[in-house]
């Protein structure tokens, strides 16, 4: 799609979309990173419900300082949230977003599941990644930028060999293309639904639904945190979103954030 066509079509689509949550949109043909732009907007006061969308990204960002390869055919967007909840509730936001993405993919009769905390996978391969970046004063959150990358119709051969080996796309799973705008609409409706539950403090419901859609619990996993690498059985996720890991020496470790690898597929995650 040519630059102006994507931008014009997407802007027209968003204008007609009747989603209360969406307040303002910025659409680009190619951007370094929608998260970077959304953070700049958030810092200068952009309101909750602002969305940044790009057709492609030159410097897509992933978790743990990785890059997110973003050729055409993917969904690349960032949402600005100002949740107005205390800091200890924000670790639940990745669960909210992962649920919205998973539910959207499931509407295509594809079984997507979540690897703690928020990787969305189909048949053991990653189909979507989520990166949350926030700023706050330690007590309250100023903003959260929710970045979402989804391999909708990405030609997997355009990804580097390493990423290709552990990725899939909706196109590859379905063997037919999916309408970009229909997908976006379903996602926004789903996100609005789960975010409303979160805003109304339905934290237990978010965790319960997340558990119903995750395949992490019960698995032997290796989790790399900022400071250490832990191994054990993922026994539960508590009401704050901590992963409870039962280690070989009988301890239960609580992990707030980390990179989770499934032990039976360490080469593929
Ligand atoms: C991950 O490492 O799994 C998270 C990947 C998040 C990628 C998305 S694409 C849209 C948004 N903009 C970015 O630069 N990153 C996120």
Short mmCIF file of C-alpha atoms and ligand atoms in Angstrom, two decimals:
data_model
loop_
_atom_site.label_atom_id
_atom_site.label_comp_id
_atom_site.label_asym_id
_atom_site.label_seq_id
_atom_site.Cartn_x
_atom_site.Cartn_y
_atom_site.Cartn_z
CA UNK A 1 0.00 0.00 0.00
CA UNK A 2 1.33 3.46 -0.83
CA UNK A 3 2.00 5.85 1.99
CA UNK A 4 -0.90 8.19 1.60
CA UNK A 5 -3.34 5.37 0.92
CA UNK A 6 -2.56 3.60 4.22
CA UNK A 7 -2.63 6.82 6.20
CA UNK A 8 -5.81 8.07 4.58
CA UNK A 9 -7.63 4.74 4.81
CA UNK A 10 -6.63 4.24 8.44
CA UNK A 11 -7.56 7.77 9.46
CA UNK A 12 -10.94 7.42 7.73
CA UNK A 13 -11.49 4.06 9.43
CA UNK A 14 -10.64 5.46 12.87
CA UNK A 15 -12.89 8.47 12.35
CA UNK A 16 -15.88 6.22 11.71
CA UNK A 17 -15.05 3.84 14.53
CA UNK A 18 -17.39 4.19 17.44
CA UNK A 19 -15.14 3.24 20.36
CA UNK A 20 -15.50 5.51 23.41
CA UNK A 21 -11.99 4.76 24.60
CA UNK A 22 -10.29 6.07 21.43
CA UNK A 23 -9.90 9.82 21.62
CA UNK A 24 -7.20 10.85 19.18
CA UNK A 25 -5.12 9.10 16.54
CA UNK A 26 -1.80 9.61 14.76
CA UNK A 27 -1.20 7.46 11.72
CA UNK A 28 2.09 7.07 9.87
CA UNK A 29 3.26 5.12 6.91
CA UNK A 30 6.69 4.46 8.38
CA UNK A 31 7.87 5.41 11.83
CA UNK A 32 10.92 4.57 13.90
CA UNK A 33 8.74 3.23 16.70
CA UNK A 34 5.11 3.87 17.62
CA UNK A 35 6.09 3.54 21.30
CA UNK A 36 8.69 6.30 20.97
CA UNK A 37 6.19 8.64 19.34
CA UNK A 38 3.48 7.75 21.86
CA UNK A 39 5.89 8.44 24.74
CA UNK A 40 6.77 11.85 23.28
CA UNK A 41 3.05 12.61 22.96
CA UNK A 42 2.34 11.39 26.50
CA UNK A 43 5.14 13.56 27.92
CA UNK A 44 3.60 16.61 26.29
CA UNK A 45 0.16 15.88 27.74
CA UNK A 46 -1.61 13.67 25.18
CA UNK A 47 -4.78 12.29 26.70
CA UNK A 48 -5.67 8.71 27.54
CA UNK A 49 -7.07 6.98 24.48
CA UNK A 50 -4.52 8.45 22.07
CA UNK A 51 -3.36 5.85 19.56
CA UNK A 52 -0.32 5.85 17.30
CA UNK A 53 -0.39 3.48 14.33
CA UNK A 54 2.25 2.77 11.70
CA UNK A 55 2.26 0.58 8.59
CA UNK A 56 5.94 -0.25 9.17
CA UNK A 57 8.57 0.61 11.80
CA UNK A 58 12.29 1.07 11.23
CA UNK A 59 13.27 0.73 14.90
CA UNK A 60 10.47 -1.26 16.53
CA UNK A 61 11.27 -1.91 20.16
CA UNK A 62 10.77 -5.16 22.03
CA UNK A 63 11.05 -6.21 25.65
CA UNK A 64 14.50 -6.35 27.27
CA UNK A 65 16.00 -3.86 24.80
CA UNK A 66 15.39 -6.22 21.91
CA UNK A 67 14.23 -4.97 18.56
CA UNK A 68 10.86 -5.81 17.02
CA UNK A 69 11.16 -6.45 13.32
CA UNK A 70 8.30 -4.58 11.69
CA UNK A 71 7.90 -5.15 7.96
CA UNK A 72 4.64 -4.48 6.15
CA UNK A 73 1.75 -6.78 6.90
CA UNK A 74 1.87 -6.35 10.67
CA UNK A 75 -0.17 -4.37 13.15
CA UNK A 76 2.04 -1.85 14.94
CA UNK A 77 0.30 0.41 17.39
CA UNK A 78 0.73 2.14 20.72
CA UNK A 79 -1.96 3.32 23.10
CA UNK A 80 -1.56 5.99 25.73
CA UNK A 81 -3.16 5.15 29.07
CA UNK A 82 -3.48 7.27 32.17
CA UNK A 83 -5.02 4.64 34.42
CA UNK A 84 -5.20 6.69 37.59
CA UNK A 85 -4.55 3.66 39.76
CA UNK A 86 -1.78 3.17 42.26
CA UNK A 87 1.53 1.85 40.98
CA UNK A 88 1.04 -1.62 42.40
CA UNK A 89 -1.86 -2.30 40.04
CA UNK A 90 0.00 -1.45 36.82
CA UNK A 91 1.72 -4.89 36.62
CA UNK A 92 -1.74 -6.17 35.75
CA UNK A 93 -1.95 -4.06 32.58
CA UNK A 94 0.15 -6.51 30.50
CA UNK A 95 -2.46 -9.13 31.37
CA UNK A 96 -5.26 -6.83 30.20
CA UNK A 97 -3.54 -6.26 26.86
CA UNK A 98 -2.55 -9.89 26.34
CA UNK A 99 -6.14 -10.94 26.95
CA UNK A 100 -7.47 -8.43 24.44
CA UNK A 101 -5.01 -9.61 21.76
CA UNK A 102 -5.61 -13.29 22.48
CA UNK A 103 -9.38 -12.93 22.39
CA UNK A 104 -9.12 -11.05 19.10
CA UNK A 105 -7.04 -13.81 17.52
CA UNK A 106 -9.40 -16.44 18.90
CA UNK A 107 -12.30 -14.87 16.97
CA UNK A 108 -10.62 -16.27 13.85
CA UNK A 109 -10.98 -19.78 15.31
CA UNK A 110 -7.26 -19.93 15.98
CA UNK A 111 -6.19 -21.12 19.40
CA UNK A 112 -3.90 -18.44 20.78
CA UNK A 113 -2.45 -18.74 24.27
CA UNK A 114 -0.45 -16.49 26.54
CA UNK A 115 3.04 -17.14 27.85
CA UNK A 116 3.61 -15.22 31.08
CA UNK A 117 3.34 -12.35 31.19
CA UNK A 118 2.19 -11.25 27.75
CA UNK A 119 3.58 -13.13 24.77
CA UNK A 120 0.77 -14.33 22.55
CA UNK A 121 1.52 -17.59 20.77
CA UNK A 122 -0.12 -19.97 18.34
CA UNK A 123 1.11 -23.55 18.00
CA UNK A 124 4.17 -22.74 20.11
CA UNK A 125 5.22 -19.78 17.97
CA UNK A 126 4.96 -16.11 18.80
CA UNK A 127 2.28 -14.19 16.92
CA UNK A 128 2.19 -10.98 18.98
CA UNK A 129 4.39 -9.06 21.37
CA UNK A 130 3.49 -6.39 23.88
CA UNK A 131 5.74 -3.73 25.36
CA UNK A 132 4.53 -1.47 28.17
CA UNK A 133 6.53 1.60 29.06
CA UNK A 134 5.45 3.87 31.88
CA UNK A 135 6.40 6.93 33.86
CA UNK A 136 5.35 7.74 37.38
CA UNK A 137 6.56 9.03 40.71
CA UNK A 138 6.66 5.70 42.49
CA UNK A 139 3.16 6.12 43.92
CA UNK A 140 1.00 7.04 40.97
CA UNK A 141 1.47 6.51 37.28
CA UNK A 142 1.67 9.49 34.96
CA UNK A 143 1.24 7.50 31.74
CA UNK A 144 1.57 4.02 30.35
CA UNK A 145 2.33 3.45 26.70
CA UNK A 146 1.09 0.08 25.53
CA UNK A 147 2.88 -1.05 22.38
CA UNK A 148 1.50 -3.97 20.44
CA UNK A 149 3.00 -5.76 17.45
CA UNK A 150 0.97 -8.46 15.75
CA UNK A 151 2.08 -10.63 12.83
CA UNK A 152 -1.12 -10.37 10.88
CA UNK A 153 0.02 -10.90 7.32
CA UNK A 154 3.76 -10.48 7.78
CA UNK A 155 5.74 -12.49 5.27
CA UNK A 156 7.77 -14.50 7.77
CA UNK A 157 10.58 -14.86 5.25
CA UNK A 158 11.20 -11.13 5.71
CA UNK A 159 12.13 -11.70 9.35
CA UNK A 160 15.65 -12.62 10.42
CA UNK A 161 16.27 -16.37 10.62
CA UNK A 162 16.36 -16.36 14.41
CA UNK A 163 13.02 -14.57 14.75
CA UNK A 164 11.45 -16.48 11.88
CA UNK A 165 12.12 -19.80 13.57
CA UNK A 166 9.92 -18.89 16.54
CA UNK A 167 7.28 -16.73 14.87
CA UNK A 168 4.03 -17.28 13.11
CA UNK A 169 1.42 -15.03 11.54
CA UNK A 170 -2.33 -15.09 11.30
CA UNK A 171 -1.94 -15.46 7.54
CA UNK A 172 0.25 -18.55 7.96
CA UNK A 173 -2.11 -20.13 10.46
CA UNK A 174 -5.30 -19.43 8.51
CA UNK A 175 -3.90 -19.76 4.98
CA UNK A 176 -5.95 -16.78 3.93
CA UNK A 177 -5.59 -13.05 4.58
CA UNK A 178 -7.47 -11.22 7.28
CA UNK A 179 -8.88 -7.74 6.87
CA UNK A 180 -6.56 -5.32 8.72
CA UNK A 181 -9.38 -2.96 9.71
CA UNK A 182 -11.74 -5.69 10.86
CA UNK A 183 -8.92 -7.01 13.04
CA UNK A 184 -8.20 -3.55 14.47
CA UNK A 185 -11.86 -2.99 15.26
CA UNK A 186 -12.20 -6.33 17.05
CA UNK A 187 -9.04 -5.59 19.00
CA UNK A 188 -10.15 -2.12 20.10
CA UNK A 189 -13.53 -3.47 21.26
CA UNK A 190 -11.80 -6.25 23.17
CA UNK A 191 -9.24 -3.89 24.70
CA UNK A 192 -11.92 -1.44 25.79
CA UNK A 193 -13.81 -4.29 27.45
CA UNK A 194 -10.87 -5.58 29.49
CA UNK A 195 -9.56 -2.11 30.31
CA UNK A 196 -12.95 -1.19 31.70
CA UNK A 197 -12.85 -4.25 33.94
CA UNK A 198 -9.38 -3.18 35.10
CA UNK A 199 -10.54 0.41 35.73
CA UNK A 200 -13.44 -0.90 37.80
CA UNK A 201 -10.91 -2.83 39.90
CA UNK A 202 -11.96 -6.22 38.56
CA UNK A 203 -8.42 -7.43 39.09
CA UNK A 204 -9.42 -10.95 40.12
CA UNK A 205 -11.48 -11.33 36.95
CA UNK A 206 -8.52 -10.22 34.81
CA UNK A 207 -6.21 -12.73 36.50
CA UNK A 208 -8.77 -15.54 36.26
CA UNK A 209 -9.38 -14.93 32.56
CA UNK A 210 -5.67 -14.60 31.94
CA UNK A 211 -5.12 -17.99 33.61
CA UNK A 212 -7.82 -19.52 31.43
CA UNK A 213 -5.95 -18.36 28.33
CA UNK A 214 -2.38 -18.96 29.44
CA UNK A 215 -0.40 -22.17 28.95
CA UNK A 216 2.37 -21.24 31.42
CA UNK A 217 1.03 -22.69 34.66
CA UNK A 218 2.19 -26.22 35.35
CA UNK A 219 5.14 -25.89 32.97
CA UNK A 220 8.82 -26.16 33.81
CA UNK A 221 10.25 -22.80 32.95
CA UNK A 222 13.40 -20.73 33.06
CA UNK A 223 12.85 -17.07 33.88
CA UNK A 224 15.49 -14.42 33.27
CA UNK A 225 14.91 -11.40 35.47
CA UNK A 226 17.00 -8.22 35.53
CA UNK A 227 19.22 -9.75 38.19
CA UNK A 228 19.09 -13.54 37.96
CA UNK A 229 17.97 -16.61 36.06
CA UNK A 230 15.58 -18.90 37.89
CA UNK A 231 14.32 -22.35 37.02
CA UNK A 232 11.35 -24.26 38.32
CA UNK A 233 7.70 -25.05 37.89
CA UNK A 234 5.32 -22.18 37.24
CA UNK A 235 2.71 -22.93 39.88
CA UNK A 236 0.55 -19.83 39.91
CA UNK A 237 0.13 -16.15 39.19
CA UNK A 238 -1.01 -14.19 42.21
CA UNK A 239 -3.51 -11.32 42.36
CA UNK A 240 -0.73 -8.79 41.72
CA UNK A 241 0.50 -10.56 38.59
CA UNK A 242 3.60 -12.10 40.20
CA UNK A 243 4.61 -15.47 38.80
CA UNK A 244 5.04 -18.03 41.56
CA UNK A 245 7.90 -20.33 40.69
CA UNK A 246 8.53 -23.49 42.64
CA UNK A 247 12.26 -24.16 42.45
CA UNK A 248 14.21 -27.40 42.82
CA UNK A 249 15.26 -26.53 46.39
CA UNK A 250 11.64 -26.31 47.45
CA UNK A 251 11.39 -22.52 47.56
CA UNK A 252 8.57 -20.56 45.97
CA UNK A 253 9.93 -17.45 44.27
CA UNK A 254 7.70 -14.50 43.38
CA UNK A 255 8.68 -12.87 40.10
CA UNK A 256 7.30 -9.53 38.99
CA UNK A 257 8.91 -9.26 35.61
CA UNK A 258 11.09 -11.43 33.44
CA UNK A 259 11.65 -13.31 30.23
CA UNK A 260 10.01 -16.71 30.49
CA UNK A 261 11.27 -19.69 28.50
CA UNK A 262 9.52 -23.03 28.42
CA UNK A 263 11.92 -25.77 29.38
CA UNK A 264 10.68 -28.30 26.85
CA UNK A 265 11.29 -25.87 24.01
CA UNK A 266 14.23 -23.76 25.14
CA UNK A 267 15.58 -23.68 21.61
CA UNK A 268 12.36 -22.38 20.17
CA UNK A 269 11.13 -19.69 22.51
C1 LIG B 1 8.14 -8.02 22.70
O1 LIG B 1 9.36 -7.97 22.85
O2 LIG B 1 7.55 -9.11 22.64
C2 LIG B 1 7.33 -6.75 22.60
C3 LIG B 1 7.23 -6.26 21.19
C4 LIG B 1 6.40 -5.01 21.07
C5 LIG B 1 6.40 -4.47 19.66
C6 LIG B 1 5.46 -3.33 19.48
S1 LIG B 1 5.22 -2.91 17.77
C7 LIG B 1 4.38 -1.47 18.21
C8 LIG B 1 5.08 -0.90 19.42
N1 LIG B 1 6.16 -0.02 19.02
C9 LIG B 1 7.35 -0.50 19.34
O3 LIG B 1 8.44 0.04 19.09
N2 LIG B 1 7.20 -1.66 19.99
C10 LIG B 1 5.82 -2.03 20.15
#
